[in-house]
Structure formats: structure tokens, C-alpha cells
CSV table of C-alpha atoms in Angstrom, one decimal:
chain,number,residue,atom,x,y,z
A,61,MET,CA,0.0,-0.1,0.0
A,62,SER,CA,1.4,3.4,-0.9
A,63,GLU,CA,2.2,5.9,1.7
A,64,ILE,CA,-0.9,8.3,2.8
A,65,ILE,CA,0.1,12.0,2.6
A,66,LYS,CA,-1.8,13.8,5.3
A,67,ILE,CA,-2.7,17.5,4.4
A,68,ASP,CA,-4.5,19.4,7.1
A,69,SER,CA,-4.2,23.1,5.9
A,70,ILE,CA,-5.6,24.8,2.9
A,71,ASP,CA,-2.3,26.5,2.5
A,72,ALA,CA,-0.3,23.2,2.3
A,73,TYR,CA,-2.9,22.0,-0.3
A,74,ASN,CA,-2.5,25.2,-2.4
A,75,LYS,CA,1.3,25.0,-2.4
A,76,MET,CA,0.9,21.4,-3.6
A,77,ARG,CA,-1.0,23.0,-6.7
A,78,GLY,CA,1.0,26.0,-7.1
A,79,ILE,CA,-1.9,28.3,-5.8
A,80,THR,CA,-1.7,31.5,-4.0
A,81,THR,CA,-3.5,31.3,-0.7
A,82,LEU,CA,-6.1,34.1,-0.5
A,83,HIS,CA,-7.8,32.9,2.7
A,84,PRO,CA,-6.3,30.5,5.4
A,85,LEU,CA,-9.6,28.4,5.6
A,86,ILE,CA,-10.9,28.2,2.1
A,87,THR,CA,-9.7,27.9,-1.4
A,88,VAL,CA,-11.2,27.9,-4.8
A,89,ILE,CA,-9.4,26.4,-7.6
A,90,ASP,CA,-9.8,26.5,-11.3
A,91,LEU,CA,-8.7,23.2,-12.4
A,92,PHE,CA,-7.7,24.2,-15.9
A,93,THR,CA,-5.0,26.8,-14.6
A,94,SER,CA,-3.7,24.9,-11.5
A,95,GLY,CA,-1.0,22.4,-11.1
A,96,GLN,CA,-1.9,18.6,-11.4
A,97,MET,CA,-2.4,16.6,-8.3
A,98,PRO,CA,0.4,14.2,-7.8
A,99,THR,CA,-0.3,10.5,-8.1
A,100,GLN,CA,-0.4,9.7,-4.5
A,101,THR,CA,-3.0,8.7,-1.7
A,102,PHE,CA,-4.0,11.5,0.5
A,103,ASN,CA,-5.8,12.2,3.7
A,104,PHE,CA,-7.2,15.7,3.7
A,105,GLY,CA,-8.3,17.6,6.7
A,106,PHE,CA,-11.1,19.5,5.2
A,107,TYR,CA,-14.3,19.4,3.1
A,108,ALA,CA,-13.9,19.3,-0.6
A,109,ILE,CA,-16.2,19.8,-3.6
A,110,TYR,CA,-15.0,19.0,-7.0
A,111,LEU,CA,-16.9,19.9,-10.3
A,112,LYS,CA,-15.4,18.4,-13.3
A,113,GLU,CA,-16.5,19.4,-16.7
A,114,LEU,CA,-14.2,17.2,-18.8
A,115,ILE,CA,-13.4,13.6,-18.4
A,116,CYS,CA,-10.0,13.9,-16.7
A,117,GLY,CA,-8.4,10.9,-15.2
A,118,GLU,CA,-9.5,8.8,-12.3
A,119,ILE,CA,-9.9,9.2,-8.6
A,120,LYS,CA,-9.9,6.1,-6.4
A,121,TYR,CA,-11.9,6.8,-3.5
A,122,GLY,CA,-12.8,4.2,-0.7
A,123,ARG,CA,-13.3,0.9,-2.7
A,124,ASN,CA,-14.1,2.3,-6.1
A,125,THR,CA,-12.1,3.9,-9.0
A,126,TYR,CA,-14.3,6.5,-11.0
A,127,ASP,CA,-13.7,8.0,-14.4
A,128,PHE,CA,-15.5,11.5,-14.0
A,129,GLN,CA,-18.1,12.0,-16.7
A,130,GLU,CA,-18.7,15.7,-17.7
A,131,GLY,CA,-20.7,17.8,-15.4
A,132,THR,CA,-20.3,15.8,-12.2
A,133,LEU,CA,-19.9,17.0,-8.6
A,134,VAL,CA,-18.0,14.8,-5.9
A,135,PHE,CA,-17.9,15.5,-2.3
A,136,THR,CA,-15.3,14.4,0.4
A,137,ALA,CA,-15.3,15.1,4.2
A,138,PRO,CA,-12.2,15.5,6.4
A,139,GLY,CA,-10.5,12.2,7.1
A,140,GLN,CA,-11.5,10.3,4.0
A,141,ILE,CA,-8.8,8.7,1.8
A,142,MET,CA,-8.5,9.5,-1.7
A,143,SER,CA,-6.2,8.2,-4.3
A,144,VAL,CA,-5.2,10.1,-7.5
A,145,GLN,CA,-4.5,8.1,-10.4
A,146,PRO,CA,-4.0,10.2,-13.6
A,147,SER,CA,-4.7,8.8,-17.0
A,148,LEU,CA,-2.0,9.4,-19.5
A,149,ASP,CA,-4.3,10.0,-22.5
A,150,SER,CA,-6.6,12.4,-20.5
A,151,PRO,CA,-7.1,16.0,-21.7
A,152,VAL,CA,-6.1,18.9,-19.4
A,153,PRO,CA,-8.7,19.0,-16.6
A,154,LYS,CA,-11.4,21.5,-16.7
A,155,GLY,CA,-13.6,22.4,-13.7
A,156,TRP,CA,-13.5,23.8,-10.2
A,157,ALA,CA,-12.7,22.7,-6.8
A,158,VAL,CA,-13.9,24.4,-3.5
A,159,LEU,CA,-12.1,23.3,-0.4
A,160,PHE,CA,-12.8,24.7,3.2
A,161,HIS,CA,-11.6,23.8,6.6
A,162,PRO,CA,-14.0,22.8,9.4
A,163,ASP,CA,-12.9,25.8,11.4
A,164,LEU,CA,-14.5,28.2,8.7
A,165,VAL,CA,-18.0,27.2,9.7
A,166,LYS,CA,-17.4,26.4,13.3
A,167,GLY,CA,-20.0,28.4,15.4
A,168,THR,CA,-22.0,29.2,12.3
A,169,ALA,CA,-25.5,27.9,11.5
A,170,LEU,CA,-24.0,26.0,8.6
A,171,GLY,CA,-21.5,24.4,11.0
A,172,LYS,CA,-24.4,23.2,13.3
A,173,HIS,CA,-26.2,21.3,10.4
A,174,LEU,CA,-23.2,20.4,8.2
A,175,HIS,CA,-23.7,16.7,9.0
A,176,ASP,CA,-27.2,17.0,7.3
A,177,PHE,CA,-25.5,17.1,3.9
A,178,THR,CA,-25.0,13.5,3.8
A,179,PHE,CA,-23.5,13.4,0.3
A,180,PHE,CA,-20.1,14.4,1.8
A,181,SER,CA,-19.9,10.6,2.8
A,182,TYR,CA,-21.1,9.2,-0.6
A,183,GLU,CA,-18.8,6.9,-2.6
A,184,VAL,CA,-17.6,8.5,-5.9
A,185,HIS,CA,-19.7,6.1,-8.1
A,186,GLU,CA,-22.6,8.0,-6.3
A,187,ALA,CA,-21.7,11.3,-7.7
A,188,LEU,CA,-24.1,14.1,-8.6
A,189,HIS,CA,-24.6,14.4,-12.2
A,190,LEU,CA,-25.6,18.0,-13.4
A,191,SER,CA,-27.6,19.3,-16.3
A,192,ASP,CA,-26.3,22.4,-18.0
A,193,LYS,CA,-28.5,24.8,-16.0
A,194,GLU,CA,-27.7,23.0,-12.8
A,195,LYS,CA,-23.9,23.3,-13.5
A,196,GLN,CA,-24.3,27.0,-14.2
A,197,LEU,CA,-26.0,27.6,-10.9
A,198,ILE,CA,-23.1,25.8,-9.1
A,199,VAL,CA,-20.5,27.7,-11.1
A,200,ASP,CA,-22.2,31.0,-10.2
A,201,CYS,CA,-22.1,30.1,-6.5
A,202,ILE,CA,-18.4,29.2,-6.9
A,203,HIS,CA,-17.7,32.5,-8.5
A,204,LYS,CA,-19.4,34.5,-5.8
A,205,ILE,CA,-17.3,32.4,-3.1
A,206,GLN,CA,-14.2,33.3,-5.1
A,207,TYR,CA,-15.1,37.0,-5.4
A,208,GLU,CA,-15.4,37.4,-1.6
A,209,MET,CA,-12.0,35.7,-1.2
A,210,GLU,CA,-10.4,38.3,-3.5
A,211,GLN,CA,-11.7,41.3,-1.5
A,212,SER,CA,-10.1,42.7,1.6
A,213,ILE,CA,-11.1,40.7,4.6
A,214,ASP,CA,-13.7,42.6,6.7
A,215,LYS,CA,-16.3,41.8,9.3
A,216,HIS,CA,-18.8,40.6,6.6
A,217,SER,CA,-16.2,38.3,4.7
A,218,LYS,CA,-16.9,35.1,6.8
A,219,THR,CA,-20.7,35.6,6.8
A,220,LEU,CA,-20.8,35.9,3.0
A,221,ILE,CA,-18.5,33.2,2.2
A,222,VAL,CA,-20.3,30.8,4.6
A,223,SER,CA,-23.7,31.9,3.1
A,224,ASN,CA,-22.6,31.2,-0.4
A,225,ILE,CA,-21.1,27.7,0.7
A,226,GLU,CA,-24.5,26.9,2.2
A,227,LEU,CA,-26.4,28.1,-0.9
A,228,LEU,CA,-24.2,25.9,-3.1
A,229,LEU,CA,-25.0,22.9,-0.7
A,230,ASN,CA,-28.6,23.5,-0.8
A,231,TYR,CA,-28.6,23.6,-4.4
A,232,CYS,CA,-26.7,20.3,-4.4
A,233,THR,CA,-29.4,18.8,-2.1
A,234,ARG,CA,-32.1,19.8,-4.6
A,235,PHE,CA,-30.2,18.4,-7.5
A,236,TYR,CA,-29.6,15.0,-5.6
A,237,ASP,CA,-33.4,14.8,-5.1
A,238,ARG,CA,-34.0,15.3,-8.8
A,239,GLN,CA,-31.3,12.6,-9.5
A,240,PHE,CA,-33.1,10.1,-7.1
A,241,ILE,CA,-36.3,10.6,-9.0
A,242,THR,CA,-34.7,10.5,-12.6
A,243,ARG,CA,-33.0,7.2,-11.6
A,244,ASP,CA,-36.1,5.7,-10.2
A,245,ASN,CA,-35.8,2.5,-12.2
A,246,GLN,CA,-32.3,1.9,-11.1
A,247,HIS,CA,-33.3,2.6,-7.6
A,248,ARG,CA,-36.2,0.5,-7.6
A,249,ASP,CA,-33.7,-2.4,-8.6
A,250,ILE,CA,-31.7,-1.5,-5.5
A,251,LEU,CA,-34.7,-1.8,-3.3
A,252,ASP,CA,-35.5,-5.2,-4.9
A,253,ARG,CA,-31.9,-6.3,-4.2
A,254,PHE,CA,-32.3,-5.2,-0.6
A,255,GLU,CA,-35.3,-7.3,0.0
A,256,GLN,CA,-33.5,-10.3,-1.6
A,257,LEU,CA,-30.4,-9.5,0.6
A,258,LEU,CA,-32.7,-9.8,3.7
A,259,ASN,CA,-34.4,-13.0,2.3
A,260,GLY,CA,-31.1,-14.4,1.9
A,261,TYR,CA,-29.9,-13.4,5.2
A,262,TYR,CA,-32.8,-15.0,7.0
A,263,ASN,CA,-32.4,-18.2,4.8
A,264,SER,CA,-28.9,-18.9,6.3
A,265,ASP,CA,-27.5,-19.3,9.6
A,266,LYS,CA,-26.2,-15.5,9.8
A,267,PRO,CA,-28.8,-14.4,12.3
A,268,GLN,CA,-27.5,-17.0,14.9
A,269,HIS,CA,-23.9,-16.4,14.2
A,270,ILE,CA,-23.8,-12.6,13.4
A,271,GLY,CA,-27.1,-11.2,14.9
A,272,LEU,CA,-29.6,-8.9,13.4
A,273,PRO,CA,-28.9,-7.5,9.8
A,274,THR,CA,-27.6,-4.0,10.1
A,275,VAL,CA,-27.8,-1.1,7.6
A,276,ALA,CA,-24.0,-1.1,7.4
A,277,TYR,CA,-24.1,-4.7,6.3
A,278,CYS,CA,-26.7,-4.1,3.7
A,279,ALA,CA,-25.1,-1.1,2.3
A,280,GLU,CA,-21.8,-2.9,2.0
A,281,ASN,CA,-23.3,-5.9,0.1
A,282,LEU,CA,-25.2,-3.6,-2.3
A,283,ASN,CA,-21.9,-1.7,-2.9
A,284,LEU,CA,-23.3,1.5,-1.6
A,285,SER,CA,-22.1,4.0,0.9
A,286,ALA,CA,-24.2,3.8,4.1
A,287,ASN,CA,-25.4,7.5,3.7
A,288,TYR,CA,-26.4,7.2,0.0
A,289,PHE,CA,-28.1,3.9,0.9
A,290,GLY,CA,-30.1,5.5,3.8
A,291,ASP,CA,-31.1,8.5,1.7
A,292,LEU,CA,-32.1,6.3,-1.4
A,293,ILE,CA,-34.4,4.0,0.8
A,294,LYS,CA,-35.9,6.9,2.7
A,295,LYS,CA,-36.9,8.6,-0.7
A,296,GLU,CA,-38.3,5.2,-2.2
A,297,THR,CA,-40.2,4.1,0.9
A,298,GLY,CA,-40.5,6.9,3.1
A,299,ILE,CA,-38.9,5.2,6.0
A,300,SER,CA,-35.2,4.7,6.9
A,301,PRO,CA,-33.4,1.4,6.1
A,302,GLN,CA,-33.3,0.6,9.9
A,303,GLU,CA,-37.1,1.0,9.9
A,304,TYR,CA,-37.3,-1.3,6.9
A,305,ILE,CA,-35.3,-3.9,8.4
A,306,GLN,CA,-37.3,-3.9,11.6
A,307,THR,CA,-40.5,-4.1,9.6
A,308,ASN,CA,-39.1,-7.0,7.7
A,309,ILE,CA,-38.2,-8.8,10.9
A,310,ILE,CA,-41.5,-8.2,12.6
A,311,ASN,CA,-43.5,-9.6,9.7
A,312,ARG,CA,-41.2,-12.7,10.0
A,313,ALA,CA,-41.8,-12.8,13.7
A,314,LYS,CA,-45.6,-12.7,13.2
A,315,VAL,CA,-45.4,-15.9,11.2
A,316,PHE,CA,-43.3,-17.8,13.8
A,317,ILE,CA,-45.5,-16.5,16.6
A,318,LEU,CA,-48.8,-17.8,14.9
A,319,ASN,CA,-47.3,-21.1,14.2
A,320,LYS,CA,-47.1,-21.7,18.0
A,321,GLU,CA,-44.2,-24.2,17.5
A,322,GLN,CA,-41.6,-22.2,19.3
A,323,SER,CA,-41.4,-20.1,22.5
A,324,ILE,CA,-40.9,-16.5,22.1
A,325,SER,CA,-37.3,-16.8,23.4
A,326,GLU,CA,-36.6,-19.3,20.6
A,327,ILE,CA,-38.1,-17.0,18.0
A,328,ALA,CA,-35.9,-14.1,19.4
A,329,TYR,CA,-32.7,-16.1,19.0
A,330,GLN,CA,-33.6,-17.4,15.6
A,331,LEU,CA,-34.3,-14.0,14.3
A,332,GLY,CA,-30.9,-12.8,15.6
A,333,PHE,CA,-31.7,-11.0,18.9
A,334,LYS,CA,-29.1,-11.6,21.6
A,335,TYR,CA,-31.8,-11.0,24.3
A,336,PRO,CA,-35.4,-11.9,24.2
A,337,GLN,CA,-36.5,-9.0,26.1
A,338,HIS,CA,-35.2,-6.7,23.3
A,339,PHE,CA,-37.3,-8.7,20.7
A,340,SER,CA,-40.4,-8.3,22.9
A,341,ARG,CA,-39.8,-4.5,23.4
A,342,LEU,CA,-39.3,-3.9,19.6
A,343,PHE,CA,-42.4,-6.2,18.9
A,344,LYS,CA,-44.6,-4.2,21.2
A,345,LEU,CA,-43.4,-0.9,19.9
A,346,LYS,CA,-44.2,-1.8,16.2
A,347,VAL,CA,-47.3,-3.9,16.9
A,348,GLY,CA,-48.8,-2.6,20.0
A,349,LEU,CA,-49.1,-6.0,21.6
A,350,SER,CA,-46.4,-8.2,23.2
A,351,PRO,CA,-45.5,-11.2,21.4
A,352,ASN,CA,-47.5,-13.4,23.9
A,353,ASP,CA,-50.6,-11.4,23.7
A,354,TYR,CA,-50.4,-11.2,19.9
A,355,ARG,CA,-50.2,-15.1,20.0
A,356,ASN,CA,-53.1,-15.4,22.3
A,357,ASN,CA,-55.3,-12.8,20.5
A,358,ASN,CA,-54.8,-14.7,17.2
């Protein structure tokens, strides 16, 4: 495994790309005029938003290698590992990058709900694909951030920069919602695979050896990041993956309870619960009756 280069400051990143630092906590980079990223594996200590307007080499992020298509946005959060693998026959890259340190938004309204923008933890193959109009809106936001960085810093600078970052992220949330809708057939296929995954899980001995199926387990087996998987399932079904799994478990439990061949404790262990009382508590929460009352009433 190649050495991981840790870069925690905006200034260090700018120097690597031959960019003048205008602000210690944020930078906006024109990818066409900046220096190329070296072929290396990095751990960045800041948030990054990359808009690529031409196919321009590869980025390996997490488990996946991704060839950027024209007009795509990719987001990374502090501490994530990213490997740059330039392609020899790629054209000069075109696009923008916005990188900002967590300290920039600390104590601001954006800083308090930055975790709501879950796409910072998506995998690169879950990138946001923009229409021409959407891309223009994003570029306009980037230009406004760049304009404020080029002015003399005053008491309004931070507020205006952070406000424009938040505006950019809010647009991205809207565009991801649009992408979830336009890719409905693909996402329905993921929902079907999710259901098949749960069926396969309970047709094996995994519940007894591993326990209850988790969201992380399902996302990994569907080759999705946990956040993207969660957002996708919520938009398709109206409930979270955890609620979906619990509903699946309760439906299975009802069949076992009505068969009357097993005790409630045996059913709990068969479903993957470590403690029968945890099963009884969840069942009553979802059904309104305890497992024994449900059996007796039916």
C-alpha cells in the first residue's frame, strides 16, 4: 500500500497545486490553470467539492475507481482517503474545486447542520450528475465565493463566504433529490436487491452467528455508502433502512409466533436477537401488543 500523505491546512494544499493562498480556511481552484495533483494517496483535513467539466483521469475513493464524466460533482469530508491516478491520455482537466476547513464554519448556522449534507460521505460512483442549467448555478455560487475571497477581509467576509457555501450545498441537495427521481428504475432495482438480501440473510445461519442484519451490512453488500443507501431507501419508501429492516423482522416474527411451535425466546434467538426482552420490546413498539398477547389474540 502506498504512503498516505496527510494534508491538514488549506495553505499546504494550495502549495501542492501552485496556488496562492487568499484565505487560510478556504480555497477555490480553477482546475484548468492549477497544477496537477500528484499520483498519491491523500488524507485531507477539510471538506472538498469537485466539479469536473471534462473527463480527466481517475480518482480512487474508498473501494471504487471512478472516471469523471462531464458535469459531475463529488464531495469529500475530512479524514476520507482519496487516491489520485491520472490517466496518460486524458485532456487537461477543466472544472472547479472548493475546499474549506471545518474551522471556517465552526460556530455558524451551517456548522451546526453540516452533517445533514450526507453526500459528503457518498462514494464516488454515487456522484451528482448535473444538467447544463444546474452546472451553471453551481459555477455561479463558486464565482461568488471566489469574489469574496479576492476582497480585503472585513467583518462581513466570513458571513458572505459561508452563506454562499450553504447556498451551493442547498442547491446540491435539490439536485440530488432530482437525481433520485430520474434514476427511479435503477433505485427500484436496489430496493428489490435489498429485499432479496434480507431474504438470503434469513435463509442462512447468519442471524444465529452474526445477529440482526445492520444497515452497514446491507449497504456494503449492495456496494453503496451507508449515507447514500439511507437517503435512497428513505426517498423510495418513506422510512429509513433501519425501520425497513425492523418491519421485515417483525413480519417474519408474526409468522413464527402464529405457528405456536416455538417459544418467544426461541423465536427471538432465531431472528438474531441477543436478548429475548429486546425482541419483545421492539415487537410491542411496532405492533402494539407483546408477542405473547399477539399469539393469544390470534
